Coordinates of C-alpha atoms in Angstrom, one line a residue:
Chain A
M1387 CA 3.6 -4.5 35.1
S1388 CA 6.6 -4.3 32.8
L1389 CA 7.9 -5.2 29.4
E1390 CA 11.2 -6.7 29.4
L1391 CA 13.4 -8.0 26.5
K1392 CA 16.2 -10.4 27.7
N1393 CA 19.0 -10.6 25.1
V1394 CA 16.6 -10.4 22.2
E1395 CA 18.0 -11.1 19.0
K1396 CA 16.8 -11.3 15.4
K1397 CA 18.4 -12.7 12.4
V1398 CA 17.0 -13.0 8.8
G1399 CA 19.1 -15.2 6.7
I1400 CA 22.8 -13.9 7.2
D1401 CA 21.6 -10.5 8.2
T1402 CA 21.3 -9.4 11.8
H1403 CA 18.3 -7.1 12.3
I1404 CA 18.5 -6.9 15.9
H1405 CA 21.8 -7.4 17.8
P1406 CA 21.4 -9.0 21.4
T1407 CA 19.1 -6.4 23.3
S1408 CA 18.2 -6.2 26.6
L1409 CA 15.6 -3.5 27.6
K1410 CA 13.2 -3.0 30.4
L1411 CA 10.0 -0.9 29.9
E1412 CA 8.1 0.2 33.0
K1413 CA 4.2 0.6 33.4
N1414 CA 3.0 4.1 32.7
T1415 CA 5.9 5.3 30.6
I1416 CA 6.2 6.5 27.1
N1417 CA 9.3 5.0 25.5
V1418 CA 10.8 6.7 22.4
L1419 CA 12.8 4.5 20.0
L1420 CA 15.0 7.0 18.2
G1421 CA 17.0 6.0 15.1
S1422 CA 17.2 6.5 11.5
T1423 CA 15.5 4.3 9.0
L1424 CA 16.8 0.5 9.0
A1425 CA 18.0 1.0 12.8
G1426 CA 15.5 -1.8 13.7
K1427 CA 12.8 0.2 15.4
T1428 CA 9.9 -1.6 13.4
T1429 CA 11.5 -5.1 14.0
L1430 CA 11.8 -4.3 17.7
M1431 CA 8.4 -3.2 17.9
Q1432 CA 7.1 -6.2 16.0
I1433 CA 9.0 -8.5 18.4
M1434 CA 7.6 -6.6 21.4
A1435 CA 3.8 -7.0 20.0
G1436 CA 4.4 -10.7 19.1
L1437 CA 3.9 -10.1 15.3
D1438 CA 7.5 -11.4 14.9
K1439 CA 9.4 -14.1 16.7
P1440 CA 13.0 -13.3 18.1
T1441 CA 15.7 -15.7 16.8
S1442 CA 16.9 -15.9 20.3
G1443 CA 16.1 -14.4 23.6
E1444 CA 13.1 -14.0 25.8
I1445 CA 10.4 -11.6 26.2
W1446 CA 8.8 -11.1 29.6
F1447 CA 5.5 -9.4 30.1
D1448 CA 4.1 -8.7 33.7
G1449 CA 6.3 -11.5 35.1
K1450 CA 5.4 -14.0 32.5
N1451 CA 7.4 -15.3 29.7
V1452 CA 5.5 -14.4 26.6
T1453 CA 8.1 -15.3 23.8
G1454 CA 6.4 -16.9 20.9
M1455 CA 2.8 -16.1 22.2
K1456 CA 0.7 -14.8 19.3
V1457 CA -0.3 -11.2 19.0
Q1458 CA -4.0 -12.1 19.4
K1459 CA -3.4 -13.4 23.0
R1460 CA -1.6 -10.4 24.2
N1461 CA -3.4 -7.0 24.8
C1462 CA -1.7 -4.7 22.6
S1463 CA -2.4 -2.3 19.8
M1464 CA -0.4 -0.7 17.0
V1465 CA -0.5 2.5 15.1
Y1466 CA 1.4 2.6 11.7
Q1467 CA 3.1 5.2 9.5
Q1468 CA 0.4 4.6 6.9
F1469 CA -3.0 5.3 8.0
I1470 CA -4.6 1.8 8.5
N1471 CA -8.1 1.5 8.8
Y1472 CA -10.7 -0.9 7.5
P1473 CA -11.6 0.7 4.1
N1474 CA -15.5 0.0 4.0
Y1475 CA -16.2 0.6 7.6
T1476 CA -17.3 4.0 9.1
V1477 CA -15.1 5.7 11.4
Y1478 CA -17.6 4.4 14.2
E1479 CA -17.2 0.8 13.0
N1480 CA -13.5 1.2 12.7
I1481 CA -13.1 2.5 16.4
A1482 CA -15.4 -0.3 17.5
S1483 CA -13.8 -3.2 15.7
P1484 CA -11.5 -4.3 18.4
L1485 CA -14.1 -4.2 20.9
A1486 CA -16.8 -6.1 18.8
I1487 CA -14.4 -8.9 18.0
T1488 CA -13.6 -9.5 21.7
G1489 CA -17.5 -9.5 22.3
V1490 CA -18.0 -6.5 24.3
K1491 CA -21.7 -5.4 24.7
T1492 CA -23.1 -2.8 22.3
D1493 CA -24.0 -0.2 25.0
E1494 CA -20.5 -0.3 26.3
I1495 CA -18.8 -0.3 22.7
K1496 CA -21.2 2.9 22.2
Q1497 CA -20.0 4.6 25.2
R1498 CA -16.4 3.6 24.8
V1499 CA -16.1 4.6 21.1
G1500 CA -17.8 7.9 22.0
K1501 CA -15.3 9.0 24.7
V1502 CA -12.4 8.0 22.7
A1503 CA -13.8 9.8 19.5
E1504 CA -14.2 12.8 21.5
L1505 CA -10.8 12.9 22.9
L1506 CA -9.5 12.5 19.4
K1507 CA -11.9 15.3 18.1
L1508 CA -13.8 12.5 15.7
S1509 CA -17.1 13.0 17.1
A1510 CA -18.5 14.8 14.0
M1511 CA -17.0 12.1 11.7
L1512 CA -18.4 9.0 13.1
N1513 CA -20.4 8.1 10.1
K1514 CA -17.9 8.8 7.5
K1515 CA -15.6 6.2 5.7
P1516 CA -11.9 6.7 5.9
D1517 CA -11.7 7.8 2.3
E1518 CA -13.5 10.8 3.0
L1519 CA -11.2 12.0 5.7
S1520 CA -8.2 14.0 5.7
G1521 CA -4.8 12.2 6.5
G1522 CA -4.8 13.8 10.0
Q1523 CA -8.3 12.5 10.8
Q1524 CA -7.6 9.0 9.2
Q1525 CA -4.5 8.8 11.6
R1526 CA -6.8 10.0 14.4
T1527 CA -9.1 7.1 13.7
A1528 CA -6.3 4.8 14.0
L1529 CA -5.1 6.3 17.1
A1530 CA -8.6 5.9 18.4
R1531 CA -8.7 2.3 17.6
A1532 CA -5.5 1.7 19.4
L1533 CA -6.8 3.7 22.4
V1534 CA -10.2 2.4 22.8
K1535 CA -9.1 -1.2 23.6
D1536 CA -7.3 -0.4 26.9
S1537 CA -4.3 -2.4 25.8
D1538 CA -1.3 -3.2 28.0
L1539 CA 1.0 -2.2 25.4
I1540 CA 0.5 0.6 22.8
L1541 CA 2.9 0.7 19.8
L1542 CA 3.2 3.8 17.6
D1543 CA 5.4 3.2 14.6
E1544 CA 6.4 6.7 13.3
P1545 CA 2.6 7.6 13.4
L1546 CA 3.2 11.1 12.4
A1547 CA 5.7 10.5 9.5
N1548 CA 3.0 10.6 6.7
L1549 CA 1.3 13.9 8.0
D1550 CA 2.0 17.3 6.7
F1551 CA 3.7 19.8 8.9
K1552 CA 0.9 21.6 10.6
L1553 CA -1.0 18.4 11.4
R1554 CA 2.1 16.6 12.7
E1555 CA 2.7 19.6 15.1
E1556 CA -0.9 19.6 16.3
L1557 CA -1.1 15.7 16.9
R1558 CA 2.5 15.6 18.4
E1559 CA 1.4 18.0 21.2
E1560 CA -1.7 16.0 21.8
L1561 CA 0.0 12.6 22.0
P1562 CA 1.6 12.7 25.5
K1563 CA -1.7 13.8 27.1
L1564 CA -3.6 11.0 25.5
F1565 CA -1.5 8.5 27.4
E1566 CA -1.3 10.4 30.7
D1567 CA -3.9 8.7 32.6
R1568 CA -3.4 5.3 31.0
D1569 CA -2.4 1.9 32.6
C1570 CA -0.1 0.8 29.9
I1571 CA 3.3 1.0 28.3
V1572 CA 3.7 3.3 25.2
V1573 CA 6.4 2.7 22.7
Y1574 CA 6.9 5.3 20.0
A1575 CA 9.2 5.1 17.1
T1576 CA 10.5 8.1 15.4
T1577 CA 13.5 9.3 13.3
E1578 CA 13.3 12.8 14.6
P1579 CA 15.1 13.9 17.6
S1580 CA 12.7 16.8 18.0
D1581 CA 9.8 14.2 18.4
A1582 CA 11.6 12.5 21.3
L1583 CA 12.4 15.9 23.0
M1584 CA 8.6 16.8 22.7
I1585 CA 7.4 13.5 23.8
G1586 CA 9.6 13.2 26.8
G1587 CA 9.4 10.1 28.9
N1588 CA 12.2 7.7 28.1
T1589 CA 14.3 7.3 25.0
A1590 CA 16.3 4.4 23.3
T1591 CA 18.8 5.5 20.8
L1592 CA 19.1 3.0 18.2
L1593 CA 21.7 2.4 15.4
E1594 CA 22.0 -0.4 13.0
G1595 CA 20.0 -2.8 15.1
K1596 CA 21.7 -2.0 18.4
V1597 CA 20.2 -0.1 21.3
I1598 CA 22.8 2.4 22.0
Q1599 CA 21.6 4.1 25.1
Y1600 CA 18.3 3.8 27.2
G1601 CA 17.3 6.3 29.8
K1602 CA 15.2 9.4 30.6
T1603 CA 14.9 11.3 27.3
L1604 CA 16.6 14.6 28.8
E1605 CA 19.3 12.7 30.2
V1606 CA 20.1 10.8 27.0
Y1607 CA 20.0 14.1 25.3
N1608 CA 22.1 16.1 27.7
K1609 CA 24.5 13.3 28.6
P1610 CA 24.8 10.9 25.8
E1611 CA 26.9 8.0 27.0
N1612 CA 28.9 7.8 23.9
L1613 CA 29.5 9.6 20.6
I1614 CA 27.1 7.4 18.7
S1615 CA 24.2 8.2 20.9
A1616 CA 24.8 11.8 20.6
K1617 CA 25.0 11.6 17.0
V1618 CA 21.6 9.8 16.6
F1619 CA 20.3 12.1 19.1
S1620 CA 21.1 15.4 17.1
D1621 CA 19.4 17.0 14.3
P1622 CA 21.0 18.7 12.3
P1623 CA 24.0 16.5 12.8
M1624 CA 26.5 17.1 15.5
N1625 CA 29.7 18.7 14.8
I1626 CA 32.7 16.8 15.7
A1627 CA 36.6 17.8 16.0
E1628 CA 39.6 16.5 17.6
I1629 CA 41.1 18.6 20.3
T1630 CA 43.9 18.5 22.6
K1631 CA 43.8 19.7 26.3
S1632 CA 46.5 20.8 28.6
G1633 CA 45.7 22.0 31.9
D1634 CA 42.6 24.4 31.7
N1635 CA 43.5 25.2 28.1
C1636 CA 42.0 23.4 25.3
K1637 CA 42.9 23.7 21.4
F1638 CA 41.6 22.3 18.3
T1639 CA 43.9 20.0 16.5
D1640 CA 42.9 21.5 13.0
N1641 CA 43.1 25.3 13.9
D1642 CA 44.4 27.8 16.5
V1643 CA 40.9 28.2 18.2
Q1644 CA 41.4 28.0 21.9
W1645 CA 39.3 28.1 25.1
K1646 CA 39.5 27.5 28.9
S1647 CA 37.6 24.4 29.9
S1648 CA 36.4 23.7 33.4
A1649 CA 35.5 20.1 32.5
K1650 CA 37.4 17.8 35.1
I1651 CA 39.3 15.5 32.7
K1652 CA 42.8 14.5 32.3
D1653 CA 45.1 16.1 29.8
G1654 CA 45.3 14.6 26.4
T1655 CA 43.3 14.4 23.1
Y1656 CA 39.6 14.2 22.9
K1657 CA 36.9 14.3 20.5
I1658 CA 34.4 17.0 21.0
G1659 CA 30.6 17.1 20.2
I1660 CA 29.0 20.3 19.5
R1661 CA 25.3 20.6 18.9
P1662 CA 24.6 23.0 16.0
H1663 CA 22.5 25.3 18.2
N1664 CA 25.6 26.0 20.3
I1665 CA 27.4 27.6 17.3
T1666 CA 25.4 30.8 16.8
T1667 CA 26.1 34.1 14.8
Y1668 CA 25.9 36.0 18.1
K1669 CA 27.4 35.3 21.7
E1670 CA 25.6 33.1 24.0
G1671 CA 26.7 32.1 27.5
N1672 CA 29.7 33.4 29.5
N1673 CA 32.2 31.3 27.8
S1674 CA 31.7 31.6 24.2
V1675 CA 34.6 31.5 21.8
E1676 CA 34.9 33.0 18.3
I1677 CA 35.4 30.8 15.2
N1678 CA 36.0 32.0 11.6
G1679 CA 34.0 30.3 9.0
K1680 CA 33.5 30.3 5.2
V1681 CA 29.7 30.0 4.5
Q1682 CA 28.8 27.1 2.1
I1683 CA 25.0 27.1 2.5
S1684 CA 22.9 29.3 4.3
E1685 CA 19.2 28.3 4.7
L1686 CA 16.2 29.4 6.7
S1687 CA 14.1 27.1 8.6
G1688 CA 11.0 28.7 9.9
S1689 CA 12.5 31.3 12.3
E1690 CA 15.9 29.8 12.6
S1691 CA 19.0 30.1 10.4
L1692 CA 21.0 27.2 9.4
I1693 CA 24.7 28.0 8.2
H1694 CA 26.8 25.5 6.9
F1695 CA 30.5 26.4 7.1
T1696 CA 34.1 25.4 6.7
N1697 CA 37.0 26.1 8.7
G1698 CA 40.0 24.3 7.4
N1699 CA 39.2 20.6 7.5
L1700 CA 36.1 21.1 9.6
N1701 CA 32.8 21.0 7.8
W1702 CA 30.3 22.3 10.3
V1703 CA 26.6 23.3 10.8
S1704 CA 25.4 26.2 13.0
L1705 CA 21.9 26.8 14.2
S1706 CA 21.0 30.4 15.2
N1707 CA 17.7 32.2 16.1
G1708 CA 16.1 34.6 13.7
T1709 CA 16.6 34.9 10.1
Q1710 CA 20.3 35.5 9.5
Q1711 CA 21.2 36.0 5.8
K1712 CA 24.8 35.2 4.8
N1713 CA 26.1 34.9 1.2
V1714 CA 27.8 31.7 0.1
G1715 CA 31.6 32.1 0.1
E1716 CA 31.4 34.9 2.7
D1717 CA 33.9 34.9 5.5
T1718 CA 32.0 35.2 8.8
K1719 CA 32.4 35.0 12.6
L1720 CA 30.7 32.4 14.7
Y1721 CA 30.3 31.8 18.4
M1722 CA 30.6 28.6 20.1
N1723 CA 29.2 28.0 23.6
T1724 CA 32.0 26.1 25.3
D1725 CA 29.9 25.3 28.2
E1726 CA 27.9 22.8 26.2
F1727 CA 30.5 21.0 24.6
L1728 CA 30.5 17.2 25.2
Y1729 CA 34.0 15.7 25.5
F1730 CA 34.5 12.0 24.3
D1731 CA 37.5 9.9 24.8
Q1732 CA 39.3 8.0 22.4
N1733 CA 36.7 5.1 22.8
N1734 CA 34.0 7.5 22.0
R1735 CA 32.8 7.7 25.6
L1736 CA 31.4 10.8 27.1
V1737 CA 33.9 12.1 30.0
N1738 CA 32.7 15.3 31.1
N1739 CA 29.5 13.9 32.6
G1740 CA 29.7 15.9 35.9
Chain B
M582 CA -1.7 37.9 -21.5
N583 CA -2.3 37.0 -25.1
K584 CA -2.9 33.6 -26.2
T585 CA -1.0 32.6 -29.1
I586 CA -3.3 31.3 -31.8
N587 CA -1.8 28.1 -33.5
Q588 CA -3.9 25.7 -35.0
K589 CA -1.2 23.6 -36.3
A590 CA -1.6 21.3 -33.2
W591 CA -4.6 19.7 -34.9
Y592 CA -2.3 18.0 -37.1
F593 CA -1.2 15.8 -34.3
V594 CA -4.7 14.5 -33.9
I595 CA -4.9 13.4 -37.6
P596 CA -3.2 10.0 -37.2
V597 CA -5.6 9.0 -34.3
F598 CA -8.5 10.3 -36.5
V599 CA -7.4 8.2 -39.5
L600 CA -6.9 5.1 -37.4
V601 CA -10.4 5.3 -35.5
A602 CA -12.0 6.0 -39.0
F603 CA -10.6 3.1 -40.8
N604 CA -10.6 0.7 -37.4
A605 CA -13.9 1.4 -36.2
A606 CA -16.0 4.2 -37.9
I607 CA -15.9 3.2 -41.5
P608 CA -16.4 -0.6 -41.1
L609 CA -19.3 0.1 -38.4
M610 CA -20.9 2.6 -40.9
T611 CA -20.7 -0.3 -43.5
V612 CA -22.7 -2.5 -41.4
V613 CA -25.2 0.2 -40.6
N614 CA -25.5 0.6 -44.5
Y615 CA -26.3 -3.1 -44.8
S616 CA -28.7 -3.2 -42.0
F617 CA -31.1 -0.9 -43.7
Q618 CA -31.0 -2.3 -47.0
E619 CA -31.4 -5.3 -49.0
T620 CA -28.7 -6.4 -51.6
F621 CA -28.5 -9.1 -54.1
G622 CA -24.9 -8.5 -55.1
N623 CA -23.6 -6.3 -57.8
N624 CA -23.8 -3.3 -55.6
V625 CA -27.5 -3.1 -56.0
F626 CA -29.3 -1.9 -52.8
A627 CA -33.0 -1.5 -52.0
W628 CA -34.0 0.4 -49.1
E629 CA -35.8 -1.6 -46.2
G630 CA -36.0 0.8 -43.4
T631 CA -36.3 -1.0 -39.9
R632 CA -37.4 -4.5 -41.3
W633 CA -34.4 -6.3 -40.4
F634 CA -34.2 -4.9 -37.0
K635 CA -37.8 -6.0 -36.3
Q636 CA -37.4 -9.3 -37.9
I637 CA -34.1 -10.0 -35.5
L638 CA -35.8 -8.7 -32.5
L639 CA -38.9 -10.8 -33.0
S640 CA -37.2 -13.9 -34.2
E641 CA -37.1 -17.0 -31.8
R642 CA -33.5 -18.0 -33.2
F643 CA -32.1 -14.7 -31.9
H644 CA -33.9 -15.0 -28.5
A645 CA -32.4 -18.4 -28.1
S646 CA -28.9 -17.7 -28.9
L647 CA -29.0 -14.6 -26.9
G648 CA -30.4 -16.7 -24.0
R649 CA -27.5 -19.1 -24.4
Q650 CA -25.2 -16.2 -24.5
F651 CA -26.2 -14.9 -21.3
A652 CA -26.3 -18.1 -19.6
F653 CA -22.8 -18.9 -20.8
T654 CA -21.5 -15.6 -19.6
F655 CA -23.2 -15.9 -16.4
I656 CA -21.9 -19.3 -15.5
I657 CA -18.3 -18.8 -16.4
L658 CA -18.3 -15.4 -14.4
L659 CA -19.7 -17.1 -11.4
I660 CA -17.1 -19.9 -11.7
Q661 CA -13.9 -17.7 -12.8
I662 CA -14.2 -14.7 -10.4
P663 CA -14.3 -16.6 -7.1
L664 CA -11.9 -19.4 -8.4
G665 CA -9.5 -16.6 -9.5
I666 CA -9.7 -15.1 -6.3
A667 CA -9.1 -18.3 -4.3
I668 CA -6.1 -19.4 -6.4
A669 CA -4.7 -15.8 -6.0
L670 CA -5.1 -16.1 -2.1
T671 CA -3.1 -19.1 -2.1
M672 CA -0.3 -18.0 -4.3
P673 CA 2.9 -17.5 -2.6
K674 CA 3.9 -13.7 -1.8
K675 CA 7.7 -14.2 -2.1
G676 CA 10.3 -16.6 -2.9
W677 CA 10.9 -18.8 -5.9
G678 CA 7.4 -19.9 -6.1
V679 CA 6.2 -16.4 -7.3
P680 CA 7.7 -16.6 -10.8
V681 CA 6.9 -20.3 -11.0
C682 CA 3.3 -19.5 -10.3
L683 CA 3.2 -16.5 -12.6
I684 CA 4.5 -18.3 -15.5
L685 CA 2.3 -21.4 -15.0
M686 CA -0.6 -19.0 -14.6
S687 CA 0.1 -17.1 -17.8
M688 CA 0.5 -20.2 -19.9
P689 CA -3.2 -20.6 -21.0
L690 CA -3.5 -17.0 -21.8
L691 CA -0.6 -17.3 -24.3
I692 CA -2.0 -20.0 -26.3
P693 CA -3.8 -19.0 -29.7
W694 CA -7.7 -19.4 -29.3
N695 CA -8.2 -21.8 -32.0
V696 CA -5.4 -23.9 -30.6
V697 CA -7.2 -23.8 -27.5
G698 CA -10.4 -25.1 -29.1
A699 CA -8.4 -27.7 -31.0
M700 CA -6.8 -29.0 -27.9
W701 CA -9.8 -29.4 -26.1
N702 CA -11.5 -30.9 -28.9
I703 CA -9.1 -33.7 -29.0
F704 CA -8.7 -33.9 -25.3
A705 CA -12.5 -34.4 -24.7
L706 CA -13.0 -36.9 -27.7
P707 CA -14.9 -39.9 -26.0
D708 CA -13.0 -42.5 -27.9
I709 CA -9.2 -41.1 -28.1
G710 CA -9.3 -38.1 -25.8
F711 CA -7.8 -38.2 -22.3
L712 CA -10.8 -36.4 -20.6
G713 CA -13.4 -38.2 -22.7
Y714 CA -11.9 -41.6 -22.5
T715 CA -11.3 -41.3 -18.8
L716 CA -14.9 -40.1 -18.2
N717 CA -16.3 -43.0 -20.2
S718 CA -14.2 -45.5 -18.6
V719 CA -15.1 -44.6 -15.1
G720 CA -18.7 -45.0 -16.2
F721 CA -20.0 -41.5 -17.2
D722 CA -21.8 -41.6 -20.6
Y723 CA -19.8 -38.7 -21.8
N724 CA -20.1 -37.5 -25.5
F725 CA -19.7 -33.7 -26.2
T726 CA -20.3 -34.0 -29.9
Q727 CA -23.9 -35.5 -29.4
Q728 CA -25.1 -34.6 -25.9
P729 CA -26.0 -30.9 -25.2
G730 CA -25.3 -31.1 -21.5
D731 CA -21.8 -32.6 -22.2
A732 CA -21.2 -30.0 -24.9
W733 CA -22.0 -27.2 -22.2
F734 CA -19.8 -28.8 -19.8
T735 CA -16.7 -29.1 -22.1
T736 CA -17.0 -25.5 -23.4
I737 CA -17.3 -24.1 -19.8
L738 CA -14.6 -26.2 -18.6
M739 CA -12.4 -25.1 -21.6
D740 CA -13.2 -21.4 -21.0
V741 CA -12.5 -21.6 -17.2
W742 CA -9.1 -23.4 -18.0
H743 CA -8.4 -20.7 -20.5
W744 CA -9.4 -17.6 -18.7
T745 CA -9.3 -18.1 -14.9
S746 CA -5.7 -17.1 -15.1
L747 CA -6.6 -13.7 -16.1
V748 CA -8.7 -13.2 -13.0
V749 CA -5.9 -14.8 -11.0
L750 CA -3.3 -12.4 -12.1
L751 CA -5.4 -9.4 -11.5
S752 CA -6.5 -10.5 -8.1
Y753 CA -2.9 -11.4 -7.3
A754 CA -1.7 -7.9 -8.2
G755 CA -4.6 -6.4 -6.3
L756 CA -3.6 -8.6 -3.2
N757 CA 0.2 -7.4 -3.6
S758 CA -0.7 -4.0 -3.3
I759 CA -2.1 -4.2 0.2
Q760 CA 0.4 -3.0 2.7
P761 CA 1.5 -5.7 5.3
A762 CA 0.6 -3.3 7.9
Y763 CA -3.2 -3.9 7.3
Y764 CA -2.7 -7.6 8.1
Q765 CA -0.9 -6.9 11.0
A766 CA -3.5 -4.6 12.3
A767 CA -6.2 -7.2 11.7
E768 CA -4.0 -9.7 13.5
I769 CA -3.7 -7.4 16.6
D770 CA -7.4 -6.9 16.5
G771 CA -7.8 -10.6 16.4
A772 CA -9.6 -10.8 13.3
S773 CA -10.3 -14.2 11.7
R774 CA -9.0 -15.3 8.3
W775 CA -12.6 -14.7 6.8
A776 CA -13.1 -11.2 8.4
T777 CA -9.6 -10.3 7.1
F778 CA -10.7 -11.3 3.5
R779 CA -14.1 -9.7 3.9
Y780 CA -13.0 -6.3 5.4
I781 CA -9.4 -5.9 4.2
E782 CA -8.7 -8.0 1.0
L783 CA -12.1 -7.7 -0.7
P784 CA -12.4 -4.1 -0.4
K785 CA -8.8 -3.4 -1.5
M786 CA -9.4 -5.7 -4.4
K787 CA -12.5 -3.9 -5.6
K788 CA -10.9 -2.0 -8.5
V789 CA -9.1 -4.9 -9.9
L790 CA -12.0 -7.1 -9.5
T791 CA -14.2 -4.5 -11.4
L792 CA -11.9 -4.8 -14.1
A793 CA -11.6 -8.5 -14.1
I794 CA -15.5 -8.7 -14.3
L795 CA -15.9 -6.1 -17.1
L796 CA -13.3 -7.9 -19.1
R797 CA -14.5 -11.4 -18.6
F798 CA -18.0 -10.2 -19.4
M799 CA -17.0 -8.6 -22.6
D800 CA -14.6 -11.3 -23.8
S801 CA -17.0 -14.2 -22.7
F802 CA -19.9 -12.3 -24.4
M803 CA -18.0 -12.2 -27.7
I804 CA -16.6 -15.7 -27.6
Y805 CA -16.4 -17.3 -31.1
T806 CA -13.2 -19.2 -32.0
E807 CA -13.0 -21.7 -29.2
P808 CA -16.4 -23.0 -29.3
F809 CA -16.4 -22.9 -33.0
V810 CA -13.5 -25.1 -33.0
L811 CA -14.7 -27.3 -30.2
T812 CA -18.4 -27.9 -31.0
G813 CA -19.0 -25.7 -34.0
G814 CA -22.1 -24.6 -32.2
G815 CA -23.6 -27.9 -32.0
P816 CA -24.9 -30.5 -31.2
G817 CA -27.7 -28.8 -33.1
N818 CA -27.7 -25.2 -32.0
T819 CA -27.3 -25.9 -28.4
T820 CA -24.0 -24.1 -28.0
A821 CA -24.4 -21.5 -30.8
F822 CA -23.7 -18.4 -29.0
L823 CA -24.4 -15.0 -30.3
S824 CA -21.4 -14.6 -32.5
I825 CA -21.5 -18.3 -33.9
D826 CA -25.0 -17.7 -34.8
L827 CA -24.3 -14.3 -36.3
V828 CA -21.5 -15.7 -38.4
K829 CA -23.9 -18.7 -39.5
M830 CA -26.5 -16.2 -40.6
A831 CA -24.0 -13.8 -42.4
L832 CA -21.7 -16.3 -44.2
G833 CA -23.5 -19.4 -44.2
Q834 CA -26.9 -18.3 -45.4
F835 CA -25.6 -14.9 -46.6
D836 CA -28.5 -12.8 -45.1
L837 CA -26.3 -9.7 -44.9
G838 CA -29.2 -7.4 -43.9
P839 CA -30.4 -9.1 -40.9
A840 CA -26.8 -10.2 -40.1
A841 CA -25.9 -6.5 -40.0
A842 CA -29.0 -5.7 -38.0
M843 CA -28.1 -8.5 -35.5
S844 CA -24.5 -7.2 -35.3
L845 CA -25.6 -3.6 -34.4
I846 CA -28.0 -5.0 -31.6
Y847 CA -25.2 -7.4 -30.5
F848 CA -23.0 -4.4 -30.2
F849 CA -25.5 -2.3 -28.4
I850 CA -26.1 -5.0 -26.0
V851 CA -22.5 -5.2 -24.9
L852 CA -22.3 -1.5 -24.9
L853 CA -25.4 -1.2 -22.8
V854 CA -24.4 -3.9 -20.2
C855 CA -20.8 -2.3 -20.0
W856 CA -22.3 1.1 -19.4
V857 CA -24.8 0.0 -16.7
F858 CA -22.1 -2.2 -14.9
Y859 CA -19.5 0.7 -15.1
N860 CA -22.1 3.2 -13.6
L861 CA -23.1 0.9 -10.9
M862 CA -19.5 0.5 -10.1
M863 CA -18.8 4.0 -10.0
K864 CA -21.9 4.9 -8.1
N865 CA -20.6 2.5 -5.2
E866 CA -17.2 4.2 -5.6
A867 CA -18.6 7.6 -5.0
Q868 CA -20.6 6.4 -2.1
S869 CA -17.9 5.0 -0.2

């Protein structure tokens, strides 16, 4: 069982929402679609579900061409960013609804709903209406409706985006476990790189209607094929600068900071990408290099500190552990872990992938 | 912390106070004044107690016009609400059709009420009116000025034409506030068109429909101008609804006492029905 998109393209009027895309999703996998708003995640999911038809290209499921087949005839379920439940059904009736429509027997419905409800901690709320539940519980109900059906394809469209922080964390931890023993393909759309890392599985990075890279989540994160993919998969944004390399010596074009690189690449000019957590207020790794910075913004995020600083033309973000208070305008020393630098050539392709 | 004492804020309430006084309280009290007394003009009043109220409540004339009023309101609600929802469901959701439909729908609402009455009067005249002439020429014996059934038919048709748009516009607004994801979810579940309407659209439209029913109830219960111009309450008294009957009593017969008592009873009925209706709706709301 697999879901395959073959050269799928979606145009609306003169706008191209999805550029020709080919993607193969395997059975028993969780696939994250990672990209900012309007990257085409939702459109892609709707095409996968059959809620929307591609302008050209084909969709194959389980070895069959299902392009243009209606969603009712496919066995899929979807969870949305908004909490979508039937407003005047109880939680029980909501979860049971997909089964009731397909004519499953009452006893079986009862048993299956009970099981899913327990899994999603809804057992105590089965007789309540969605309005009486918290946001988290409403979304759990929607998830339960998606799970109870034994779908071949489960689509989750930013399911955690409308939840508050605590609930989001809680549900995010549970999600991968929910799909563990299921015989299905899960697609999960999110704007947050941290969601993708937490969920694991495979990740496709998207930008402006194009799939930039698809692969195992950690691989995409550690070895982005190109600069765009690296940018999509970085929050806070990746720091980028131009460098020149001659021999083992590397040097920024914009300032005098130098370091020795073990990357096996030719001499010349490159772009490097540095993830914010590889620039810290303390030394990390054996090959860290000092850089001076003028603090622009200093903010705390939980137990981490974000320091936005400038160095000449560079306007960068660093992410350090602990609460590091810096004053705006202060000159400070930061350390870059050069082992983690990503080197891109003039065509923005990653070159130090070895 | 000490609270600053400043009573000047009361001045801000004065405009509303004055407005409500002149707009509602004082006229209403005048009516209350008349309803307990007998007058023969010249500002001479004689105390009558509750006599007029008893007289009205026991009068067959009042019972008849109240009955007609409830029948009329019930029938037009029964037609306008489902019809309004049905039209709203078929209206386009995007594209150039939206403004066209909305403008067409608002047209009847913009026409002054006595113009509506006059329009329909001419439209329905059996000898020269388009509707009346057509009906007669295809074999119906139609004459709204002489046959009570035809008069009712015409009055109801006129009200449906005039006011269904309001229900349409409210329902359309309610439908448009439903997120597309609900329809998709229903589609994925394989829900039928009827199930989608019954379990998504109808519950989501509940609030605007409550409003529509309440507005249509009050408006139709107080209807005066259109039937007055169309039928004048006739033939006989068959389309004399409460307010038409009331005006006949107050200005035609100059029975100010009974007319005042009838006004108050009329007012309390409207108030009571609205209160009961509102509470029932709110009770439902609290349950769900």
